[in-house]
Amino acid sequence: MLRKPAASPVVFNVKSRMRTAGMVILLAPLCIFLRLFYMQTFLYEEFSSKAERAIYNYLAEDRLRGKILDVNGRELAESVRTHSCGVNKRYVKDKNKTVAFLSETLGLPKKRILEKWNRSSNFFFVAKKIKPDNYIKISEVLRTQLGQGLELTPEYERIHPYGQSALDLIGAANSKNLGLSGIEQMFNRELSQDISKKRAKRARRGEIIYDRKLKEELSVANVYLTIDSVAQFYAEAALKKAVEDVGAEHGVALVQEPATGKILAAASYPVKDGQSLAFQFTYEPGSTFKTVAISSALDAGVVSVTDSIDMDGRNWEIARGVVVRDRQHNKDFLSIPEIMQLSSNIGAGKIALELGAKNLFYYIKAFGFGTKTDINFNGESRGNVPPYNKWTKVDTATKGYGYGVAVTPVQLINAYSAIANGGTLMQPHIIDRIEYAGGRVEKKSKPVKIRRVLRQETTDTMKKVLQSVVETGSGRRAQIKGYNVAGKTGTAEKLSKEGGYAKRSHIVSFCGFLPASDPQFTVLVILDNPTKYTFGGTAAAPVFKEIAERLLAMKGIRPDQLDFE
């Protein structure tokens, strides 16, 4: 009996073989699909970021800086867009042609460009802040073979449309958009934006293409000063001429509105950005300080304007070995107006002693001396007024005519403005307003009354006294036809390095206001150590007159003298 052979343990028919082969064939694509699905779904952000970094770069770019303007909106400092030219050596096709093109276009020696080329590993700047016509020439070749590897990086350059005018106030800002001095530094936060990073991609030939979809938002503010650029020009021009004419080391000219405290002009010469002598310079004021001492004594009632002061033969011994002399007159007695007209040190010193150290100190401090103003200009000095309990009899007397105290120009002009406006010390201002990008305006120059220093009756008397100084006294060269001018000259010997006072080293000055009947301007002129003239009346008063005449014409202020011809 025949038996069938046993079946094989594994029998593959055609269908099963095809099914198995199909599964094997589909397995690899399925794995790839699943991997791609995972990457697309779960790793999208990671790979998208890598792809963007491969295509795009984020390049640092300077941002626009806000403007500094005068009170009428004239730009004193602004930023203009410029470009710097750089070379990315990796993309340059012909080194010699590229160097020759840059040398011809930028006006640079080939040797200098090659030195930078050899020092750098890849990228280097050929020239910063190139001229607009050079920018056009380079931009025209960027998409050609010659321009491969050249880059034009946008930047901002700080310019001053009025040149050096008010530069001592404005200060400086560097290429990184950072304020270094003056207003630029004081208001750096308001004026500046952080350096932005713009998204850009590099084309095949190496040129930079910025992403135009990104829009910049302007967030800087513009700072308006109380300075009037026209008044500033008048003050600077007159001061510069005077300093050069008399051979002075330095000069200061200040103009203030007595009713508001606003500074309309603050000139220093020589000009150094961010270094304003109006706030940083300290000096012994000499005879211009007699106005402070005598007005204080009148206000306290210890003297009357009709009193006569004994001149002690014009040789007054304050203490043993300390003698004050008046050589400019030969009178035995002087009234208060005459003391001011003739600038008598004996008269002012005796009145200071009559007022007393404590009361004189009180008035000096009430006038704002020995204290910084709220202007807070960088480097502003507080001056120096020693405590009265340390004063000797000589100290008290000499302070009556402006020695033994150190003041700043802004303190002195503010004190005279207090007399001009009827006795109120005002807060001085150099910032008028700040205008922000969103339209918000922050007013900074609202009139602020600090304190009443003198009674109205005292200031009325002092105006007449100061007016007589200009009419018949040492300030005659400050006279302006048709206008009543009130003011006082000052001539102070400077301390020498060896000790004591130098007889041939002086600070001369004149401070006054006009029209005396309704003061619109207070003007202070200081000349430090002139070599040709040695008196405030001959050197500083004419400068006051020149500035004041132009201010009157600028503002169209009518004369207050009715009988002039």
PDB file of C-alpha atoms in Angstrom, residues 4 31 40 56 73 79 83 90 120 155 290 293 329 357 390 425 444 448 470 492 531:
ATOM      1  CA  LYS A   4       1.737  10.011   0.372  1.00  0.00           C
ATOM      2  CA  CYS A  31       9.562  54.297   8.392  1.00  0.00           C
ATOM      3  CA  GLN A  40       7.316  67.859  10.762  1.00  0.00           C
ATOM      4  CA  TYR A  56      19.013  84.755   7.627  1.00  0.00           C
ATOM      5  CA  GLY A  73      11.855 124.163  16.991  1.00  0.00           C
ATOM      6  CA  SER A  79      20.812 112.292  13.335  1.00  0.00           C
ATOM      7  CA  HIS A  83      26.505 104.084   5.655  1.00  0.00           C
ATOM      8  CA  ARG A  90      35.072  85.275   1.290  1.00  0.00           C
ATOM      9  CA  SER A 120      41.495  90.798   9.000  1.00  0.00           C
ATOM     10  CA  GLU A 155      24.333 103.906  10.536  1.00  0.00           C
ATOM     11  CA  LYS A 290      27.587 144.487  46.177  1.00  0.00           C
ATOM     12  CA  ALA A 293      24.820 142.816  50.143  1.00  0.00           C
ATOM     13  CA  HIS A 329      36.966 159.038  44.468  1.00  0.00           C
ATOM     14  CA  ALA A 357      27.332 138.007  59.547  1.00  0.00           C
ATOM     15  CA  LYS A 390      33.364 130.878  61.065  1.00  0.00           C
ATOM     16  CA  LEU A 425      13.861 133.847  43.248  1.00  0.00           C
ATOM     17  CA  LYS A 444       9.700 121.320  31.872  1.00  0.00           C
ATOM     18  CA  VAL A 448       8.533 127.878  39.590  1.00  0.00           C
ATOM     19  CA  VAL A 470      24.534 152.927  34.284  1.00  0.00           C
ATOM     20  CA  ALA A 492      37.744 141.032  41.107  1.00  0.00           C
ATOM     21  CA  THR A 531      45.192 141.146  29.364  1.00  0.00           C
TER      22      THR A 531
END
